[in-house]
Amino acid sequence: MNKIHTTCVYCGCGCGLILHEEDGRILGASPSPLHPMSKGRLCIKGWLAGEFVGHPDRLRNVLIRDDERFVKATWQEALTLVACRFKDLRDSCGPQSLGVLTSAKGTNEENYLLMKLARAALRTNNVDHVARLCHAPTVAGLSFAFGSGAMTTSIRSLGLSDVILIVGSNTAEQHPLVASYILEAKDAGAKLIVADPRSTQMAKLADLHLTPKSGTDTAWINALINIIIEEGLVDQDFIDSRTEGFESVRQAAAKYTPEVAERISGIAARNVREAAIIYGSAHRASIIYAMGITQHLAGTDNVQALANLVLATGNVGREGTGLCPLRGHQNVQGACDMGALPNVFCGYQNVADKAIREKFERAWRAELVESPGLTAIEMMDAAIEGRLKGLIIVGENPMMSFPDRNRIEKALKSLDFLVVSDIFPTETTKLAHVILPAASFAEKDGTFTSTERRVQRIRRVVDPPGDALAERQWITELMCKLGVPANYASAADIMQEIASLAPQYGGIGYDRLGIKGLQWPCPTRDHPGTEILHSEKFSIGRARFRPVEYLPPCEVTDDDYPLLLTTGRSQYHFHSGTMTRRTSLLDREVPLPFVEINPDDAGINKIRNGQIVSVETRRGSINLEVRVTPDVLKGHIFVPFHFEEAPANILTLQALDPKSKIPEFKVSAARIKVRQP
Ligand SMILES: Nc1nc2c(c(=O)[nH]1)N[C@H]1C(S)=C(S)[C@@H](COP(=O)(O)OP(=O)(O)OC[C@H]3O[C@@H](n4cnc5c(=O)[nH]c(N)nc54)[C@H](O)[C@@H]3O)O[C@H]1N2
Ligand SMILES: Nc1nc2c(c(=O)[nH]1)N[C@H]1C(S)=C(S)[C@@H](COP(=O)(O)OP(=O)(O)OC[C@H]3O[C@@H](n4cnc5c(=O)[nH]c(N)nc54)[C@H](O)[C@@H]3O)O[C@H]1N2
Ligand code: SF4
Ligand SMILES: [Mo]
């Protein structure tokens, strides 16, 4: 067997993975003993990451819609058609009628090329990806607070904390290798606090479990800051020398007493106080957060509230401290770094800045648009209103992953021309005019950037099935057809161009990546990469406090819809399940959709474990099996969004955080009914 070193395709932990190949087939996967973060370990998904690659359902042919059916075509036919239709739309309706959704499953090189395609060839800034549904509040919130939206520290550094606060992250299931470092710290004596309305595995192991009602985090986080100030636990030197705006936060937090926090969040006042004392007394404290914080109307404010807590106690820039947004997809960090966002080029360089635009115009020999483009959900609105006509979707499944599915379906069906690239047929490819079969992570070269900013190689192990192609091949061909010359001999060549344009990636080249990769910022060829950000100064000079107030979620429960629905994930499946539901051992663990409900609420609704129920919101309803469990807070129900037969996003709403445009996936008002047989 050939053993080839690559990077896991699932989550942002970025584990080192070895794929085993024989006779052009992948026979298995195993962990990389030399990897600096995963150190010879993988979670269950990593061990099985090779299986879907050879699945018979893989898309093998280029397909063009002919009325209700798809017919096989050649790449030339399809790309000529796409170029022709997009040119027509650009000429007749203007470039702003076009858009591109790139992929957090794709490589950095693919994301870079797609954003270049959008900006230079289609001449629009309408480019975005699922970071919008994920960590958009982090990018917005932490760029303001610290000058950079990335995790401030290394995963390794978590092992050195005395206190770890996990907020709205199901770390053991969704970022298992990060969880392993937290447990190491705990073994060494660290205190663990978890804030989550569900009793997650980490919550069960915690010294203190806070159970906020979903959507109330700013209230208790402000209370923590208030108590820390009252108890004299702030780091005044840090506040004086490295930050600005503390006074406004002190004033705003003062009204959030533990009792006020209890009234809003439901967390007992004494627990709020205890959490404040534990966090505030730590010498080295780290905070981990994920979707429980970001996927809210107040997502950006939630992130800022955590940044305020970190800054007030000086817990950033040293080992064992920091604020850690756990990035979800294995390359969502990279897709953001590559500028697959409507307002920035690669390296977070603003499209509205004239000097920066001129730099890219010179490099790309193209004229570029100044005004920022539409975000992902705004593109859906624009499609419904007839303003967006042509869309390219690469490696995303919006029919399953975007909120309010009926509305998304309407949007995608309203388009004049939809191109979708995927490795499997999905609910989204069904609506396409052209389907482009893609090479999977095991069939191409490129890089992924993990949540700790580690840029790592993926390597071609086997050939793609049938006519499937690595995206860079068709993206460059399409760019040429649209009049922007694009000629790269290899993925490494594309990285060279990225390094020349994105300062954080300036010193990154394939020859330097090896097994360990490099953590950005890595500005020059002789720079060793950066483990911990903001250690001496913030890129914006002083970090910024900003006061935040509690705002209720968009939909509140009432007599008609008395239960609070939160949606999320399970350990065994990844999002819309295209890959994990085609992996036999994973599918065997969780084969069917389910809803979790607390025993008290089950009693009130006369529901028994295992019954089939319908869950309804103002948008629609789905049928699925009940799991009665005390692990969900009373008044809440939880539904994972992995299952096409019961799509959770039929239920969710499109309320957006005004600052980051993330939808409120974590709060809808719902009711539950037993299905009559
Ligand atoms: N196995 C697996 N791993 C994955 C993924 C996957 O699909 N499957 N997806 C990846 C991606 S893209 C992402 S973004 C991450 C997501 O990783 P997580 O964010 O950890 O996962 P979620 O299940 O979305 O939600 C996390 C927790 O937030 C809690 N929560 C809900 N509402 C609130 C609230 O208002 N406040 C607080 N404090 N907590 C709340 C939920 O109870 C849940 O336990 O996982 C990544 N890893
Ligand atoms: N209700 C609810 N909805 C949510 C969330 C939630 O918590 N609740 N979370 C949101 C979050 S955080 C996220 S990140 C999104 C995720 O949403 P998506 O990213 O849309 O979900 P995936 O199922 O991961 O879709 C990735 C697609 O890429 C394909 N793919 C894999 N590898 C490749 C490749 O190499 N090339 C190409 N072209 N395609 C490839 C897969 O087959 C799959 O169809 O969902 C969001 N939606
Ligand atoms: S922790 Fe994440 S990156 Fe590591 S093996 Fe599991 S899914 Fe892959
Ligand atoms: Mo995500």
Coordinates of C-alpha atoms in Angstrom, one line a residue, residues 40-511:
G40 CA -1.3 10.3 16.1
R41 CA -5.0 10.7 16.9
L42 CA -8.2 11.1 14.9
C43 CA -11.8 11.1 15.7
I44 CA -14.2 8.6 14.3
K45 CA -14.9 10.7 11.2
G46 CA -11.2 11.0 10.5
W47 CA -10.6 7.3 10.7
L48 CA -13.4 6.8 8.1
A49 CA -12.6 9.8 5.9
G50 CA -11.5 7.7 3.0
E51 CA -14.7 5.7 2.5
F52 CA -17.0 8.1 0.7
V53 CA -14.3 8.9 -1.9
G54 CA -14.9 5.6 -3.8
H55 CA -18.7 5.6 -3.3
P56 CA -20.7 4.6 -6.4
D57 CA -23.0 7.6 -6.1
R58 CA -20.1 10.0 -6.9
L59 CA -20.9 12.4 -9.7
R60 CA -18.9 11.2 -12.8
N61 CA -20.4 13.2 -15.6
V62 CA -20.9 16.8 -16.6
L63 CA -24.6 17.2 -16.9
I64 CA -26.7 19.9 -18.7
R65 CA -30.4 20.3 -18.0
D66 CA -32.8 19.6 -20.8
D67 CA -36.3 20.4 -19.5
E68 CA -36.9 18.0 -16.7
R69 CA -33.9 15.7 -17.2
F70 CA -30.1 16.0 -17.3
V71 CA -28.1 14.9 -20.3
K72 CA -24.4 14.1 -20.3
A73 CA -22.1 16.7 -21.9
T74 CA -18.4 17.3 -22.3
W75 CA -16.5 19.9 -20.3
Q76 CA -16.1 22.1 -23.4
E77 CA -19.8 22.1 -24.1
A78 CA -20.7 22.9 -20.5
L79 CA -18.1 25.6 -20.0
T80 CA -18.9 27.3 -23.4
L81 CA -22.6 27.3 -22.3
V82 CA -21.8 28.7 -18.9
A83 CA -19.5 31.4 -20.3
C84 CA -22.1 32.3 -22.9
R85 CA -25.0 32.6 -20.5
F86 CA -23.0 34.6 -17.9
K87 CA -21.7 37.0 -20.6
D88 CA -25.3 37.5 -21.9
L89 CA -26.6 38.2 -18.4
R90 CA -23.7 40.5 -17.6
D91 CA -24.4 42.5 -20.8
S92 CA -28.1 42.6 -20.5
C93 CA -28.7 42.8 -16.7
G94 CA -25.3 44.1 -15.5
P95 CA -22.6 42.3 -13.5
Q96 CA -24.5 42.8 -10.2
S97 CA -27.0 40.2 -11.5
L98 CA -24.3 37.5 -11.1
G99 CA -22.9 35.8 -8.0
V100 CA -20.7 33.0 -6.7
L101 CA -21.0 30.9 -3.6
T102 CA -17.6 29.3 -2.9
S103 CA -16.9 26.3 -0.7
A104 CA -15.5 25.9 2.8
K105 CA -15.0 22.3 1.8
G106 CA -12.7 23.5 -1.1
T107 CA -9.1 24.4 -1.0
N108 CA -7.5 27.8 -0.5
E109 CA -6.4 27.8 -4.1
E110 CA -10.0 27.0 -5.3
N111 CA -11.5 29.7 -3.1
Y112 CA -8.9 32.2 -4.3
L113 CA -9.6 31.4 -7.9
L114 CA -13.4 31.6 -7.4
M115 CA -13.2 35.0 -5.8
K116 CA -10.9 36.1 -8.6
L117 CA -13.4 34.7 -11.1
A118 CA -16.2 36.7 -9.5
R119 CA -14.3 40.0 -9.1
A120 CA -12.1 40.0 -12.2
A121 CA -14.1 38.0 -14.8
L122 CA -17.8 38.5 -13.7
R123 CA -16.9 42.0 -12.4
T124 CA -19.0 41.6 -9.2
N125 CA -18.3 41.5 -5.5
N126 CA -21.2 39.2 -5.0
V127 CA -19.1 36.4 -3.6
D128 CA -19.7 34.7 -0.3
H129 CA -19.8 31.2 1.3
V130 CA -21.1 29.4 4.4
A131 CA -18.9 31.3 6.8
R132 CA -21.9 33.7 6.6
L133 CA -23.9 31.0 8.4
C134 CA -21.2 30.2 10.8
H135 CA -18.5 32.7 12.0
A136 CA -19.5 35.9 10.2
P137 CA -20.0 37.5 13.6
T138 CA -16.5 36.4 14.6
V139 CA -15.0 38.0 11.5
A140 CA -17.0 41.2 12.1
G141 CA -16.7 41.2 15.9
L142 CA -13.1 40.3 16.4
S143 CA -11.8 42.4 13.5
F144 CA -13.3 45.3 15.4
A145 CA -12.1 44.2 18.9
F146 CA -8.6 42.8 18.1
G147 CA -7.9 43.7 14.5
S148 CA -8.2 40.1 13.4
G149 CA -11.1 37.7 13.3
A150 CA -9.0 34.6 13.8
M151 CA -8.5 32.3 16.8
T152 CA -6.0 34.2 19.0
T153 CA -4.0 31.2 20.0
S154 CA -3.0 27.6 19.2
I155 CA -4.9 24.5 20.1
R156 CA -1.9 23.3 22.0
S157 CA -1.9 26.3 24.2
L158 CA -5.4 25.4 25.5
G159 CA -3.6 22.5 27.4
L160 CA -1.8 25.2 29.5
S161 CA -4.9 27.1 30.8
D162 CA -5.9 27.1 34.5
V163 CA -9.5 27.9 33.5
I164 CA -11.4 27.1 30.3
L165 CA -14.8 28.5 29.6
I166 CA -16.7 26.8 26.8
V167 CA -19.7 28.8 25.4
G168 CA -22.1 27.4 22.9
S169 CA -19.7 24.8 21.6
N170 CA -20.4 21.0 21.6
T171 CA -16.6 20.6 21.6
A172 CA -16.4 16.8 22.3
E173 CA -18.7 16.0 19.3
Q174 CA -17.9 18.8 16.9
H175 CA -14.2 19.5 17.5
P176 CA -13.1 16.3 19.2
L177 CA -9.3 17.0 19.0
V178 CA -9.7 20.4 20.5
A179 CA -11.7 18.7 23.3
S180 CA -8.7 16.4 23.9
Y181 CA -6.5 19.4 24.8
I182 CA -9.2 20.8 27.1
L183 CA -9.4 17.4 28.9
E184 CA -5.6 17.4 29.2
A185 CA -5.7 20.8 30.9
K186 CA -8.5 19.5 33.2
D187 CA -6.4 16.5 34.1
A188 CA -3.6 18.9 35.1
G189 CA -6.0 20.7 37.4
A190 CA -7.7 23.3 35.3
K191 CA -11.3 24.3 36.1
L192 CA -13.8 23.8 33.3
I193 CA -17.0 25.9 32.9
V194 CA -19.5 25.1 30.2
A195 CA -22.4 27.4 29.1
D196 CA -24.9 25.5 27.0
P197 CA -28.6 24.9 27.2
R198 CA -27.9 21.2 26.5
S199 CA -26.0 18.9 28.8
T200 CA -23.2 18.1 26.3
Q201 CA -20.4 15.6 27.0
M202 CA -18.1 18.5 28.0
A203 CA -20.9 20.0 30.2
K204 CA -21.2 16.6 32.0
L205 CA -17.4 16.8 32.8
A206 CA -17.4 20.4 33.8
D207 CA -16.9 21.9 37.2
L208 CA -19.7 24.2 36.6
H209 CA -22.5 23.9 33.9
L210 CA -24.4 27.1 33.2
T211 CA -27.7 26.6 31.3
P212 CA -28.7 29.8 29.6
K213 CA -31.9 29.9 27.7
S214 CA -30.9 30.0 24.0
G215 CA -30.3 33.5 22.9
T216 CA -29.6 35.2 26.2
D217 CA -25.8 35.0 26.4
T218 CA -25.1 38.8 26.5
A219 CA -27.0 39.1 29.8
W220 CA -24.9 36.6 31.8
I221 CA -21.6 37.5 30.1
N222 CA -22.2 41.2 31.0
A223 CA -23.0 40.0 34.5
L224 CA -19.6 38.2 34.7
I225 CA -17.8 41.4 33.7
N226 CA -19.8 43.3 36.3
I227 CA -18.9 41.0 39.1
I228 CA -15.3 40.8 38.0
I229 CA -15.1 44.6 38.2
E230 CA -16.9 44.7 41.6
E231 CA -14.5 42.1 43.0
G232 CA -11.4 43.9 41.8
L233 CA -10.5 41.0 39.5
V234 CA -9.8 43.1 36.4
D235 CA -6.3 43.4 34.9
Q236 CA -5.9 47.2 35.2
D237 CA -2.4 47.3 33.7
F238 CA -3.6 45.5 30.6
I239 CA -6.7 47.7 30.3
D240 CA -4.5 50.8 30.7
S241 CA -1.7 49.9 28.4
R242 CA -3.4 47.9 25.6
T243 CA -7.0 48.7 25.3
E244 CA -9.5 51.6 24.8
G245 CA -13.2 52.1 25.8
F246 CA -13.2 50.2 29.1
E247 CA -15.3 52.9 30.9
S248 CA -18.3 52.5 28.5
V249 CA -18.3 48.8 29.1
R250 CA -18.0 49.2 32.9
Q251 CA -21.1 51.5 32.8
A252 CA -23.1 49.2 30.5
A253 CA -22.3 46.1 32.5
A254 CA -23.2 47.7 35.8
K255 CA -26.9 47.0 35.4
Y256 CA -26.4 43.3 34.8
T257 CA -26.4 42.1 38.4
P258 CA -26.4 38.3 38.9
E259 CA -30.2 38.6 39.6
V260 CA -30.9 40.5 36.3
A261 CA -28.8 37.8 34.5
E262 CA -30.9 35.1 36.2
R263 CA -34.1 36.7 35.2
I264 CA -33.1 36.9 31.5
S265 CA -31.1 33.8 31.1
G266 CA -32.5 31.4 33.7
I267 CA -29.0 30.7 35.1
A268 CA -29.1 30.8 38.9
A269 CA -27.5 34.0 40.2
R270 CA -25.2 32.1 42.5
N271 CA -23.8 30.2 39.5
V272 CA -23.3 33.4 37.5
R273 CA -21.3 34.7 40.5
E274 CA -19.3 31.5 40.9
A275 CA -18.4 31.5 37.2
A276 CA -17.2 35.1 37.5
I277 CA -15.0 34.4 40.4
I278 CA -13.5 31.3 38.8
Y279 CA -12.8 33.0 35.4
G280 CA -11.8 36.3 37.0
S281 CA -9.3 34.7 39.4
A282 CA -7.5 32.6 36.8
H283 CA -3.9 33.4 35.9
R284 CA -4.4 31.9 32.5
A285 CA -7.9 31.6 31.1
S286 CA -9.1 30.6 27.7
I287 CA -12.6 30.9 26.1
I288 CA -13.9 28.6 23.4
Y289 CA -17.0 29.4 21.5
A290 CA -18.9 28.2 18.4
M291 CA -22.4 28.3 17.0
G292 CA -24.2 28.8 20.3
I293 CA -22.7 32.3 20.3
T294 CA -22.7 33.2 16.7
Q295 CA -25.9 32.0 15.1
H296 CA -28.1 34.6 16.6
L297 CA -29.6 38.0 15.8
A298 CA -27.1 39.3 18.4
G299 CA -24.2 37.1 17.0
T300 CA -21.7 40.0 16.7
D301 CA -22.7 41.5 20.1
N302 CA -22.3 38.0 21.7
V303 CA -18.8 37.8 20.2
Q304 CA -17.9 41.3 21.4
A305 CA -19.3 40.5 24.9
L306 CA -16.7 37.6 25.1
A307 CA -14.0 39.9 23.8
N308 CA -14.9 42.4 26.5
L309 CA -14.5 39.7 29.1
V310 CA -11.1 38.6 27.7
L311 CA -9.8 42.2 27.6
A312 CA -11.1 43.2 31.1
T313 CA -9.0 40.3 32.5
G314 CA -6.0 40.5 30.2
N315 CA -6.5 37.0 29.0
V316 CA -5.1 37.3 25.5
G317 CA -1.7 37.1 23.9
R318 CA -0.1 34.7 26.3
E319 CA 0.1 30.9 26.4
G320 CA -2.9 29.3 28.0
T321 CA -5.0 32.4 27.4
G322 CA -7.1 33.6 24.5
L323 CA -10.4 33.7 22.7
C324 CA -11.0 30.8 20.5
P325 CA -13.7 30.8 17.9
L326 CA -13.7 27.1 16.7
R327 CA -14.0 27.3 12.9
G328 CA -16.3 24.6 11.6
H329 CA -15.5 23.3 8.1
Q330 CA -11.9 22.1 7.6
N331 CA -11.2 25.1 5.4
V332 CA -13.7 27.8 6.4
Q333 CA -10.8 29.8 7.9
G334 CA -9.0 29.6 4.6
A335 CA -12.1 30.5 2.5
C336 CA -12.4 33.7 4.6
D337 CA -8.6 34.3 4.3
M338 CA -8.9 34.0 0.5
G339 CA -11.5 36.7 0.4
A340 CA -14.5 34.6 -0.5
L341 CA -16.5 37.4 1.2
P342 CA -18.3 40.3 -0.4
N343 CA -16.3 43.1 1.1
V344 CA -12.6 42.0 1.1
F345 CA -10.0 40.5 -1.2
C346 CA -7.7 37.8 0.2
G347 CA -5.9 38.8 3.4
Y348 CA -9.0 40.8 4.5
Q349 CA -8.0 43.7 2.3
N350 CA -11.0 46.0 1.8
V351 CA -12.5 46.2 -1.7
A352 CA -13.6 49.8 -1.0
D353 CA -10.0 50.9 -0.4
K354 CA -8.7 52.6 -3.6
A355 CA -5.0 51.7 -3.1
I356 CA -5.8 48.1 -2.4
R357 CA -8.1 47.9 -5.4
E358 CA -5.3 49.3 -7.6
K359 CA -2.9 46.7 -6.3
F360 CA -5.3 43.9 -7.3
E361 CA -6.1 45.6 -10.6
R362 CA -2.4 45.7 -11.4
A363 CA -1.9 42.0 -10.4
W364 CA -4.9 40.8 -12.3
R365 CA -4.9 43.2 -15.2
A366 CA -8.6 43.8 -14.7
E367 CA -10.9 46.6 -13.7
L368 CA -12.5 46.0 -10.2
V369 CA -15.7 47.1 -8.6
E370 CA -15.6 49.4 -5.5
S371 CA -18.9 48.7 -3.8
P372 CA -19.2 45.6 -1.6
G373 CA -21.3 42.8 -2.9
L374 CA -24.3 40.8 -1.5
T375 CA -24.0 38.3 1.3
A376 CA -25.2 34.7 0.9
I377 CA -28.8 35.3 2.2
E378 CA -29.0 38.7 0.5
M379 CA -28.2 36.9 -2.8
M380 CA -31.2 34.6 -2.2
D381 CA -33.4 37.7 -1.6
A382 CA -32.1 39.3 -4.7
A383 CA -32.9 36.1 -6.7
I384 CA -36.5 36.2 -5.5
E385 CA -36.7 39.8 -6.4
G386 CA -35.3 39.2 -9.9
R387 CA -32.1 41.2 -9.2
L388 CA -29.8 38.2 -9.2
K389 CA -30.0 36.0 -12.4
G390 CA -27.0 33.8 -12.6
L391 CA -25.3 32.0 -9.7
I392 CA -22.4 29.5 -9.4
I393 CA -22.5 27.3 -6.3
V394 CA -19.4 25.3 -5.6
G395 CA -19.4 22.7 -2.8
E396 CA -22.3 24.0 -0.8
N397 CA -25.8 22.5 -0.3
P398 CA -28.0 25.5 0.4
M399 CA -31.2 23.5 0.0
M400 CA -30.2 21.8 3.2
S401 CA -28.0 24.3 5.0
F402 CA -29.6 27.7 4.5
P403 CA -32.5 28.9 6.7
D404 CA -36.1 28.7 5.7
R405 CA -35.8 26.1 3.0
N406 CA -39.0 26.9 1.2
R407 CA -37.7 30.4 0.6
I408 CA -34.3 29.1 -0.6
E409 CA -36.0 26.8 -3.0
K410 CA -38.0 29.7 -4.4
A411 CA -34.8 31.7 -4.7
L412 CA -32.9 29.1 -6.6
K413 CA -35.8 28.3 -8.9
S414 CA -36.1 32.0 -9.7
L415 CA -32.6 32.1 -11.2
D416 CA -32.2 32.2 -15.0
F417 CA -29.0 30.1 -14.7
L418 CA -27.7 28.0 -11.9
V419 CA -24.3 26.2 -12.0
V420 CA -23.6 23.7 -9.2
S421 CA -20.3 21.8 -8.6
D422 CA -20.3 18.9 -6.1
I423 CA -18.9 15.5 -5.6
F424 CA -22.3 13.9 -5.0
P425 CA -25.8 14.6 -6.3
T426 CA -27.6 16.8 -3.7
E427 CA -30.9 18.6 -3.2
T428 CA -29.2 21.6 -4.7
T429 CA -27.7 20.0 -7.8
K430 CA -31.3 18.9 -8.6
L431 CA -32.1 22.6 -9.3
A432 CA -29.1 23.3 -11.4
H433 CA -29.0 24.0 -15.1
V434 CA -25.4 22.7 -15.3
I435 CA -23.8 20.2 -12.9
L436 CA -20.0 20.0 -12.7
P437 CA -18.6 16.9 -11.1
A438 CA -15.7 17.7 -8.7
A439 CA -12.6 15.9 -7.5
S440 CA -12.7 15.2 -3.8
F441 CA -10.0 16.1 -1.3
A442 CA -8.3 12.8 -2.0
E443 CA -8.1 13.4 -5.7
K444 CA -6.4 16.8 -5.9
D445 CA -3.6 19.0 -4.5
G446 CA -4.1 22.1 -2.5
T447 CA -4.1 23.6 1.0
F448 CA -6.6 23.8 3.9
T449 CA -6.2 26.3 6.8
S450 CA -7.4 25.0 10.1
T451 CA -9.0 26.9 13.0
E452 CA -5.6 27.6 14.5
R453 CA -4.5 29.3 11.2
R454 CA -2.4 26.3 10.2
V455 CA -2.0 26.1 6.5
Q456 CA -1.6 22.5 5.5
R457 CA -1.3 20.4 2.3
I458 CA -3.7 18.0 0.8
R459 CA -2.3 15.6 -1.7
R460 CA -3.7 13.7 -4.7
V461 CA -3.9 10.1 -3.7
V462 CA -6.2 8.6 -6.4
D463 CA -7.7 9.8 -9.7
P464 CA -11.1 11.4 -9.7
P465 CA -14.0 9.2 -10.9
G466 CA -15.2 9.5 -14.6
D467 CA -15.0 13.0 -15.9
A468 CA -14.7 14.7 -12.5
L469 CA -12.1 17.4 -12.4
A470 CA -10.2 19.4 -9.7
E471 CA -12.0 22.8 -9.6
R472 CA -9.0 24.8 -10.6
Q473 CA -9.0 23.2 -14.0
W474 CA -12.5 24.4 -14.9
I475 CA -12.3 27.7 -13.0
T476 CA -9.3 28.8 -15.0
E477 CA -10.8 27.6 -18.3
L478 CA -14.0 29.6 -17.5
M479 CA -11.9 32.7 -16.6
C480 CA -10.1 32.5 -20.0
K481 CA -13.5 32.2 -21.8
L482 CA -14.6 35.3 -19.9
G483 CA -11.6 37.2 -21.0
V484 CA -9.3 37.0 -17.9
P485 CA -6.1 35.1 -18.7
A486 CA -5.5 32.4 -16.1
N487 CA -2.7 29.9 -16.5
Y488 CA -1.3 28.0 -13.5
A489 CA 0.8 24.9 -13.9
S490 CA -0.1 23.6 -10.5
A491 CA -1.9 24.3 -7.2
A492 CA 1.5 25.5 -5.9
D493 CA 1.6 28.2 -8.6
I494 CA -1.7 29.5 -7.3
M495 CA -0.4 29.6 -3.8
Q496 CA 2.6 31.7 -5.1
E497 CA 0.1 34.3 -6.4
I498 CA -1.8 34.2 -3.1
A499 CA 1.4 34.8 -1.2
S500 CA 2.2 37.8 -3.3
L501 CA -1.1 39.4 -2.6
A502 CA -2.2 38.4 1.0
P503 CA 0.4 39.7 3.6
Q504 CA -0.5 37.0 6.2
Y505 CA 0.4 34.3 3.6
G506 CA 3.5 36.2 2.3
G507 CA 6.0 33.5 3.4
I508 CA 3.9 30.5 2.6
G509 CA 4.9 28.2 -0.2
Y510 CA 4.4 24.4 -0.8
D511 CA 8.1 23.7 -0.3

